[in-house]
PDB file of C-alpha atoms and ligand atoms in Angstrom:
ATOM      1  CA  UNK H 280      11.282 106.587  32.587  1.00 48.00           C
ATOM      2  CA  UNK H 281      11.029 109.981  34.245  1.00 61.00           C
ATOM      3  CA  UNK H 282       7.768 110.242  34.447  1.00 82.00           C
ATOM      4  CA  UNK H 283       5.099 107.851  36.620  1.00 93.00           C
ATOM      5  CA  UNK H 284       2.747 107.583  33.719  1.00 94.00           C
ATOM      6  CA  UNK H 285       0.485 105.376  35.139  1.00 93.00           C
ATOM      7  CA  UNK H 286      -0.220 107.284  38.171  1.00 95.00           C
ATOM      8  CA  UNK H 287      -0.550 110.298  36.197  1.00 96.00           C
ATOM      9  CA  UNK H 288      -3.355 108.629  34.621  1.00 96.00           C
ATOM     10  CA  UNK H 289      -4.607 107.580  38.074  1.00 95.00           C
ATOM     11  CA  UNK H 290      -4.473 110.954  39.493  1.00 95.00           C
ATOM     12  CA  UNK H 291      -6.685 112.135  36.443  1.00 96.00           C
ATOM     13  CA  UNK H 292      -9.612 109.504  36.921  1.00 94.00           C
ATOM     14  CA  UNK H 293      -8.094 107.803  33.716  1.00 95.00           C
ATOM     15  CA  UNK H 294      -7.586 104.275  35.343  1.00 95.00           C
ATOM     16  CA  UNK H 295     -10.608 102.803  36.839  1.00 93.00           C
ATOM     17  CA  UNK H 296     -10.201 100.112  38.621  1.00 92.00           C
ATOM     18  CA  UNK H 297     -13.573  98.067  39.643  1.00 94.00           C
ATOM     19  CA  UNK H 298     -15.495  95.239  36.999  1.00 96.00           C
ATOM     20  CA  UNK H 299     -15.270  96.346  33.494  1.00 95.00           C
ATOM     21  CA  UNK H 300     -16.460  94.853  30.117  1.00 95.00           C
ATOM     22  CA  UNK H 301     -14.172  95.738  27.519  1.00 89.00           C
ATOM     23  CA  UNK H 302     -14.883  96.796  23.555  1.00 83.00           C
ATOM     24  CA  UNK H 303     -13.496  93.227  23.327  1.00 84.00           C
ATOM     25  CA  UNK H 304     -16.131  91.739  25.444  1.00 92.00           C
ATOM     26  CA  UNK H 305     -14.329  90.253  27.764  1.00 93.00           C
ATOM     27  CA  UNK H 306     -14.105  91.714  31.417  1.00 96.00           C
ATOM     28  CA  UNK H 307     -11.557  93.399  33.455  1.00 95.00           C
ATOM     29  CA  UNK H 308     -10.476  94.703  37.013  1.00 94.00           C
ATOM     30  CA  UNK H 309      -9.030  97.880  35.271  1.00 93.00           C
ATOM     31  CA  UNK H 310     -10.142 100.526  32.331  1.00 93.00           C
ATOM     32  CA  UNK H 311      -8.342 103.115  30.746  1.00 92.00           C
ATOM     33  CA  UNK H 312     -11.079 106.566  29.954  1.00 90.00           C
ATOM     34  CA  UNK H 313      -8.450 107.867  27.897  1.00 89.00           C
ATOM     35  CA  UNK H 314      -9.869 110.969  27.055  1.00 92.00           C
ATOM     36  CA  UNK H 315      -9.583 111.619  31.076  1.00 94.00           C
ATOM     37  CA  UNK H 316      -5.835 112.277  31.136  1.00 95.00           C
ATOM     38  CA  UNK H 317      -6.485 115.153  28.657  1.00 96.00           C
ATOM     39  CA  UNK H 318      -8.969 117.126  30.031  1.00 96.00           C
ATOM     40  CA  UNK H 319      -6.676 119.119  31.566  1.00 96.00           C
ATOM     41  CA  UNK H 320      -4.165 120.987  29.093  1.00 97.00           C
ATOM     42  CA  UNK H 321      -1.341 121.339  31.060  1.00 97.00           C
ATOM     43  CA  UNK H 322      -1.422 117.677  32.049  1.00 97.00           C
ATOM     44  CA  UNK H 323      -1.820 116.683  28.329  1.00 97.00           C
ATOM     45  CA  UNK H 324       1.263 119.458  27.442  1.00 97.00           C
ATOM     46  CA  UNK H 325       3.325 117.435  29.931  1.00 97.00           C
ATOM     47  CA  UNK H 326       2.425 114.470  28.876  1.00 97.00           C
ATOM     48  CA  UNK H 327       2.927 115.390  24.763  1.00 98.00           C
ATOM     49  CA  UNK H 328       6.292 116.702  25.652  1.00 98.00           C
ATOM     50  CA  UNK H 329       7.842 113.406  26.930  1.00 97.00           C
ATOM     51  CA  UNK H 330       6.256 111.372  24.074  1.00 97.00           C
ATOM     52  CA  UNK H 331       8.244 114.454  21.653  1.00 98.00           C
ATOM     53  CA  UNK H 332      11.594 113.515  23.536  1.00 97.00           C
ATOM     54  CA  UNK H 333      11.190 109.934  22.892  1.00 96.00           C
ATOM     55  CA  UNK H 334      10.429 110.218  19.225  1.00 98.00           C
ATOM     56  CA  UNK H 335      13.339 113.269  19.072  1.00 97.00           C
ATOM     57  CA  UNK H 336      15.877 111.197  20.671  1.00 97.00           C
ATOM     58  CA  UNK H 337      15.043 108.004  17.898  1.00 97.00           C
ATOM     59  CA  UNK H 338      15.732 110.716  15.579  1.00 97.00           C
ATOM     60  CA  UNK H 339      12.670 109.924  13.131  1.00 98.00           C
ATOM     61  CA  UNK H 340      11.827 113.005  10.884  1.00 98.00           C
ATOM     62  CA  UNK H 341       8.854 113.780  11.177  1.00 98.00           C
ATOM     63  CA  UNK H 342       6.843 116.695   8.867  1.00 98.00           C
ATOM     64  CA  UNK H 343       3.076 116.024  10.113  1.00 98.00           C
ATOM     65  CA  UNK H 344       1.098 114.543  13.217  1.00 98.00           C
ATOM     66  CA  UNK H 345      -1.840 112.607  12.159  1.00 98.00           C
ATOM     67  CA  UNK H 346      -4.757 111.729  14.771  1.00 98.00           C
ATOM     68  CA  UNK H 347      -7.751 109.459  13.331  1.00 97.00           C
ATOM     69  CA  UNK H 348     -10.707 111.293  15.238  1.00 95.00           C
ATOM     70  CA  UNK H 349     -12.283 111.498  17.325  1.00 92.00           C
ATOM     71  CA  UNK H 350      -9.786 109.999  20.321  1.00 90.00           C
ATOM     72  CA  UNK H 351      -6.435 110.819  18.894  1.00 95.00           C
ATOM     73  CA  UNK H 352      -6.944 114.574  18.020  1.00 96.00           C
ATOM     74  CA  UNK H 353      -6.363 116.040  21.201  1.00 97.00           C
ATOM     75  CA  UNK H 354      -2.978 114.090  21.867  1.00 97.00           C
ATOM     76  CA  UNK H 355      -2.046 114.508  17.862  1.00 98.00           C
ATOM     77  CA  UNK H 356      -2.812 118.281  18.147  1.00 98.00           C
ATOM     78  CA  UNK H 357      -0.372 118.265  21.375  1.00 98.00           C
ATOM     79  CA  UNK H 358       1.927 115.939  20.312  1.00 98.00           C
ATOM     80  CA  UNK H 359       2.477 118.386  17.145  1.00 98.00           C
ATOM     81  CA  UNK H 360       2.736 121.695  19.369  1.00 98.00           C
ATOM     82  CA  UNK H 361       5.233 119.401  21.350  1.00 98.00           C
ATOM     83  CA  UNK H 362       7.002 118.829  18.578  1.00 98.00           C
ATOM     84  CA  UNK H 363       6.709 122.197  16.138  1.00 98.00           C
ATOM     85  CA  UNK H 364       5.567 120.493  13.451  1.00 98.00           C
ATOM     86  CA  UNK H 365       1.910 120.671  11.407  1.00 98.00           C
ATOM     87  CA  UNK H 366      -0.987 118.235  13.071  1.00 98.00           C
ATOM     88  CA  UNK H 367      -3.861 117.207  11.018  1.00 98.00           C
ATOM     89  CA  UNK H 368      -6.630 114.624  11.366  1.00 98.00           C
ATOM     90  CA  UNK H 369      -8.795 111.754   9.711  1.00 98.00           C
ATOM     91  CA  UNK H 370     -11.984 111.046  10.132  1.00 97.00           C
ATOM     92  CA  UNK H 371     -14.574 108.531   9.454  1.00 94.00           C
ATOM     93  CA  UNK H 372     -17.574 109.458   6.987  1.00 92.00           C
ATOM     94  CA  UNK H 373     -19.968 106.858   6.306  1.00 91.00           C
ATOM     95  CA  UNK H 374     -17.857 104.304   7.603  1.00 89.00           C
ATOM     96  CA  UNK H 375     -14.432 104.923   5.907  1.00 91.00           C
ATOM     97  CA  UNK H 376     -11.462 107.177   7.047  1.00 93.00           C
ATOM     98  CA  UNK H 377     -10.967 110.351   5.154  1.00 96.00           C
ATOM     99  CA  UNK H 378      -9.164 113.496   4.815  1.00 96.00           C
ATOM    100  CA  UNK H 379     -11.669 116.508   5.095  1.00 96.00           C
ATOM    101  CA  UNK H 380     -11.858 120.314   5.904  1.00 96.00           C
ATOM    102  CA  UNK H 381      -9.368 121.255   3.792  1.00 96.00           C
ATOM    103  CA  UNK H 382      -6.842 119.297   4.861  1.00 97.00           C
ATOM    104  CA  UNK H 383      -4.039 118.407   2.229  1.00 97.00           C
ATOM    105  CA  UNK H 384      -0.699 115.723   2.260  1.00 98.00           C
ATOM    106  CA  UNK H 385       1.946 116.376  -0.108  1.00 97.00           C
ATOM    107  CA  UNK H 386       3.869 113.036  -1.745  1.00 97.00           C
ATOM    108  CA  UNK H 387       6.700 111.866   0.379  1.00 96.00           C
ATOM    109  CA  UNK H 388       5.616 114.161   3.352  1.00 98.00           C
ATOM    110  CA  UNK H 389       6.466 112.476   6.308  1.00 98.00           C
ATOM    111  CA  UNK H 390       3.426 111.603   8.540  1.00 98.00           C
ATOM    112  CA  UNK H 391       3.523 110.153  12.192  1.00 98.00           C
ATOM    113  CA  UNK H 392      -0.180 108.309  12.676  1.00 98.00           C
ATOM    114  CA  UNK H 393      -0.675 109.644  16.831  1.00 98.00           C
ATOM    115  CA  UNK H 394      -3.674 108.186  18.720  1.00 97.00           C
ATOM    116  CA  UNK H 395      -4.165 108.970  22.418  1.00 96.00           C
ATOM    117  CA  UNK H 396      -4.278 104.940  22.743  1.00 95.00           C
ATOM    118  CA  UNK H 397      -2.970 101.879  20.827  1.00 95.00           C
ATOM    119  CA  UNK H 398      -5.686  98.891  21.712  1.00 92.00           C
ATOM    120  CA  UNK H 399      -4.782  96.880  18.449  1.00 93.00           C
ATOM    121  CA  UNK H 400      -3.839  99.413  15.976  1.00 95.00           C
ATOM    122  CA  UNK H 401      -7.087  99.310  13.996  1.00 94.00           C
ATOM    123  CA  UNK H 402      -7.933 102.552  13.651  1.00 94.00           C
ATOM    124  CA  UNK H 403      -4.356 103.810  13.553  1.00 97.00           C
ATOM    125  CA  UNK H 404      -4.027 101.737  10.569  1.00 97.00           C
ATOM    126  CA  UNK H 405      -6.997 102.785   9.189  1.00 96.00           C
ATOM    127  CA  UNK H 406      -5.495 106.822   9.383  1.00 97.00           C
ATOM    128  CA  UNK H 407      -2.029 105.315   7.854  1.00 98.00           C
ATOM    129  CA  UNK H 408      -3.586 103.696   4.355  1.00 97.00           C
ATOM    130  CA  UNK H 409      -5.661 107.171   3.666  1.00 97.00           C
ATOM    131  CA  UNK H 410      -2.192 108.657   3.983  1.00 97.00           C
ATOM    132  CA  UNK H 411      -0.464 106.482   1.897  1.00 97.00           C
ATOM    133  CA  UNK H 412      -3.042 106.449  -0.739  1.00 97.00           C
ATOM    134  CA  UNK H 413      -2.645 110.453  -0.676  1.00 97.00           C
ATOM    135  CA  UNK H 414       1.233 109.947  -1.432  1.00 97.00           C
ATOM    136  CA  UNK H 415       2.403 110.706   1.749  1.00 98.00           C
ATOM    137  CA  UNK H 416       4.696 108.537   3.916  1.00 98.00           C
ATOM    138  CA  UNK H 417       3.930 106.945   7.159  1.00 98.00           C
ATOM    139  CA  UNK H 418       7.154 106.608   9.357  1.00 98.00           C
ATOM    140  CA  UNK H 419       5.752 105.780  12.680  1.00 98.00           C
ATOM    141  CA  UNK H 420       3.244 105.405  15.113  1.00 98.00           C
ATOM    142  CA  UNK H 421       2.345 107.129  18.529  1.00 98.00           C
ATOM    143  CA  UNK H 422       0.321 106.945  21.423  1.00 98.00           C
ATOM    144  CA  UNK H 423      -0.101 108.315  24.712  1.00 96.00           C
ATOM    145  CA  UNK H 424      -1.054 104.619  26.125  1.00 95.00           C
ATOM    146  CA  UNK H 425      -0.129 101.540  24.736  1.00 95.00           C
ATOM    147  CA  UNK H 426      -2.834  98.768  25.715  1.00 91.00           C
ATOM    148  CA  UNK H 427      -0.070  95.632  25.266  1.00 87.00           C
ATOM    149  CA  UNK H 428      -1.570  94.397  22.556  1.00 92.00           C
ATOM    150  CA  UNK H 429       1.691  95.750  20.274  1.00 96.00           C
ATOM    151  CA  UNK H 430       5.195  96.554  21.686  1.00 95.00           C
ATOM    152  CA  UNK H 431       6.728  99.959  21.583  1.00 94.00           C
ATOM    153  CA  UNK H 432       9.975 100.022  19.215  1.00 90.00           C
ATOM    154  CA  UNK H 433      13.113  99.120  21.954  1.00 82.00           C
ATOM    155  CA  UNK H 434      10.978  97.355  23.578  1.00 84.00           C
ATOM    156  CA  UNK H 435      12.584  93.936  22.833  1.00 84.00           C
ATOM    157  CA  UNK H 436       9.130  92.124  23.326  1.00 88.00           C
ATOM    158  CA  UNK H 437       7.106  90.379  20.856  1.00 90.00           C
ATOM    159  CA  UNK H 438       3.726  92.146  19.856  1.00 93.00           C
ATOM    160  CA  UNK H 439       0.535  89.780  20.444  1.00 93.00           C
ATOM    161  CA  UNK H 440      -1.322  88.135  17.348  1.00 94.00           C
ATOM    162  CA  UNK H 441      -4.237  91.069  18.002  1.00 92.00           C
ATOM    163  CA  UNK H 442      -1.812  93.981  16.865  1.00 96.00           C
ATOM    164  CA  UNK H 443      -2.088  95.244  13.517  1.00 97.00           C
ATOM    165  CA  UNK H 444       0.755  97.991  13.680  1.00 97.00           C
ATOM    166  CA  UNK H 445       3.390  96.882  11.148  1.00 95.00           C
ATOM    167  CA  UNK H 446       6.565  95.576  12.191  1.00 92.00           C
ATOM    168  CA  UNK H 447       8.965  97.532  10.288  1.00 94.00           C
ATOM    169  CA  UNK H 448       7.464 100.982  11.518  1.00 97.00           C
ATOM    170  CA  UNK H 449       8.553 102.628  15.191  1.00 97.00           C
ATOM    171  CA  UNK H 450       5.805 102.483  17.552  1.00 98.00           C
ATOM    172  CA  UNK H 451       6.267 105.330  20.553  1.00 98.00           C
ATOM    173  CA  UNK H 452       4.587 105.079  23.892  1.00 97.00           C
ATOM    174  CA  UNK H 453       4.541 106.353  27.203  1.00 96.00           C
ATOM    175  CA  UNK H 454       3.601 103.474  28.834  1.00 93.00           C
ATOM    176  CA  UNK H 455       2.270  99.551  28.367  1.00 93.00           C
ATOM    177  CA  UNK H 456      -0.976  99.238  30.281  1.00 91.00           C
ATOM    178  CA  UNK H 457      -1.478  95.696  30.083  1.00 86.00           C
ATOM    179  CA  UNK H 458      -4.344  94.625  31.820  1.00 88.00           C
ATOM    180  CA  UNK H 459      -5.549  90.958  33.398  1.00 90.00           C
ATOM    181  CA  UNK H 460      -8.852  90.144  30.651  1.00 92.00           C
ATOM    182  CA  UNK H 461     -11.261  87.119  31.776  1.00 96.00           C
ATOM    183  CA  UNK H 462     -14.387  85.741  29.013  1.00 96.00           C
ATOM    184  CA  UNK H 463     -16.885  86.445  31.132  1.00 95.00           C
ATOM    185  CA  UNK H 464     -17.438  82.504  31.916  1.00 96.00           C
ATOM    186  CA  UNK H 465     -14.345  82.608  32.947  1.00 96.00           C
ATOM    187  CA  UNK H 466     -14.442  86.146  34.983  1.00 97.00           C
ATOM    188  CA  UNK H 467     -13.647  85.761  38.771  1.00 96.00           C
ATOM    189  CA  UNK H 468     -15.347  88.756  39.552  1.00 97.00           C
ATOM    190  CA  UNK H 469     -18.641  87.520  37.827  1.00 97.00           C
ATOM    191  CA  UNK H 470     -17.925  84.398  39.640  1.00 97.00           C
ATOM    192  CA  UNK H 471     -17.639  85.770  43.094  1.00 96.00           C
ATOM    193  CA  UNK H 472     -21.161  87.871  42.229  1.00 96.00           C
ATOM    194  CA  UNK H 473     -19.982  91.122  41.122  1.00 95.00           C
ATOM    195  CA  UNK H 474     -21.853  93.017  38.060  1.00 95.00           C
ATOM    196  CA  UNK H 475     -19.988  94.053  35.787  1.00 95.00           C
ATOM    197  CA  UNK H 476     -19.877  97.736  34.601  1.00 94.00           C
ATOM    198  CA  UNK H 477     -19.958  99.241  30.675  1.00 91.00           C
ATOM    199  CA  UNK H 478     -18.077 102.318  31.291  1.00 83.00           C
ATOM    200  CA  UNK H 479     -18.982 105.420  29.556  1.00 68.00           C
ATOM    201  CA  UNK H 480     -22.388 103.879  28.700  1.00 53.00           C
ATOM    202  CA  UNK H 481     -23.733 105.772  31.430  1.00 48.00           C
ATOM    203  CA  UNK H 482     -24.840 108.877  30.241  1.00 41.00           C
ATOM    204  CA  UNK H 483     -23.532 109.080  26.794  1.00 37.00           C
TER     205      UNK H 483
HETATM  206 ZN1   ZN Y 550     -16.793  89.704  35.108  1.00 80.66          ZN
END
């Protein structure tokens, strides 16, 4: 790897590190703020760029980046610049992912699903069935972070029961940010009196 992801995302207030409870519920010493890393466009131009080489050098063909919104827009917008092809997005309306604004797929267009994190896939998944009910064809998936729950393709490792990517599709990554998880019975931080935090539920 030529690039130190993870302090990139560390120098960008990305990685917290402190008492966290997850989406999942359970707690953790570190958190990724995701949309962090991208607040600043030449750091997210950087960062597209060597997810584009990756994907390049597998030699996938790909026609169209699509994000599922909100997260994955920015890095499917940049991911698509990075790799001069046409980036488009999905979104949710009244609880199920569609294709709006004008937006169109063609049948057999070749569409790479790019979220600016892979937790378990879910939503990713969610952006890859619209497409393929539209005609289109999903040939991969992409994110900026991958949270460990799947493996990226060359990987060699075995993807945990949680992921819902499928198996026969590339996944591309910049880096696995696997993270130590406690229930919170279990939590050593909660047992040695710390509180722990909700982030982004300050505020917002
Ligand atoms: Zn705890």
């Amino acid at each position: 790897m030529s690039m130190d992801v993870e302090e990139i995302y560390k120098e960008a207030g990305a990685l917290l590190e402190g008492h966290f409870i997850l989406s999942s519920g359970n707690h953790s010493n570190r958190y990724l703020q995701s949309a962090k890393v991208l607040e600043d466009p030449k750091r997210a131009e950087k960062l597209a760029v060597e997810l584009a080489k990756q994907i390049r050098e597998s030699g996938l063909q790909v026609d169209t980046v699509c994000a599922p919104a909100l997260g994955g827009v920015l890095a499917g917008y940049e991911l698509a610049r990075a790799l001069g092809v046409r980036s488009i997005f999905v979104e949710r309306k009244e609880g199920q992912m569609q294709l709006r604004r004008g937006f169109e797929v063609q049948p057999g267009e070749k569409i790479l699903i790019c979220e600016d994190i892979i937790t378990t896939g879910g939503s990713a998944m969610e952006a890859a069935r619209i497409i393929e009910e539209l005609g289109a064809e999903v040939v991969g998936f992409a994110a900026l972070a991958n949270r460990g729950f799947c493996t990226r393709s060359g990987s060699g490792k075995e993807p945990k029961p949680e992921c819902k990517l499928p198996a026969d599709k590339p996944f591309f990554a910049l880096a696995d940010f696997e993270f130590e998880m406690y229930k919170p019975e279990e939590c050593p931080m909660c047992a040695a009196g710390s509180e722990a935090v909700k982030p982004g539920s300050r505020g917002n």
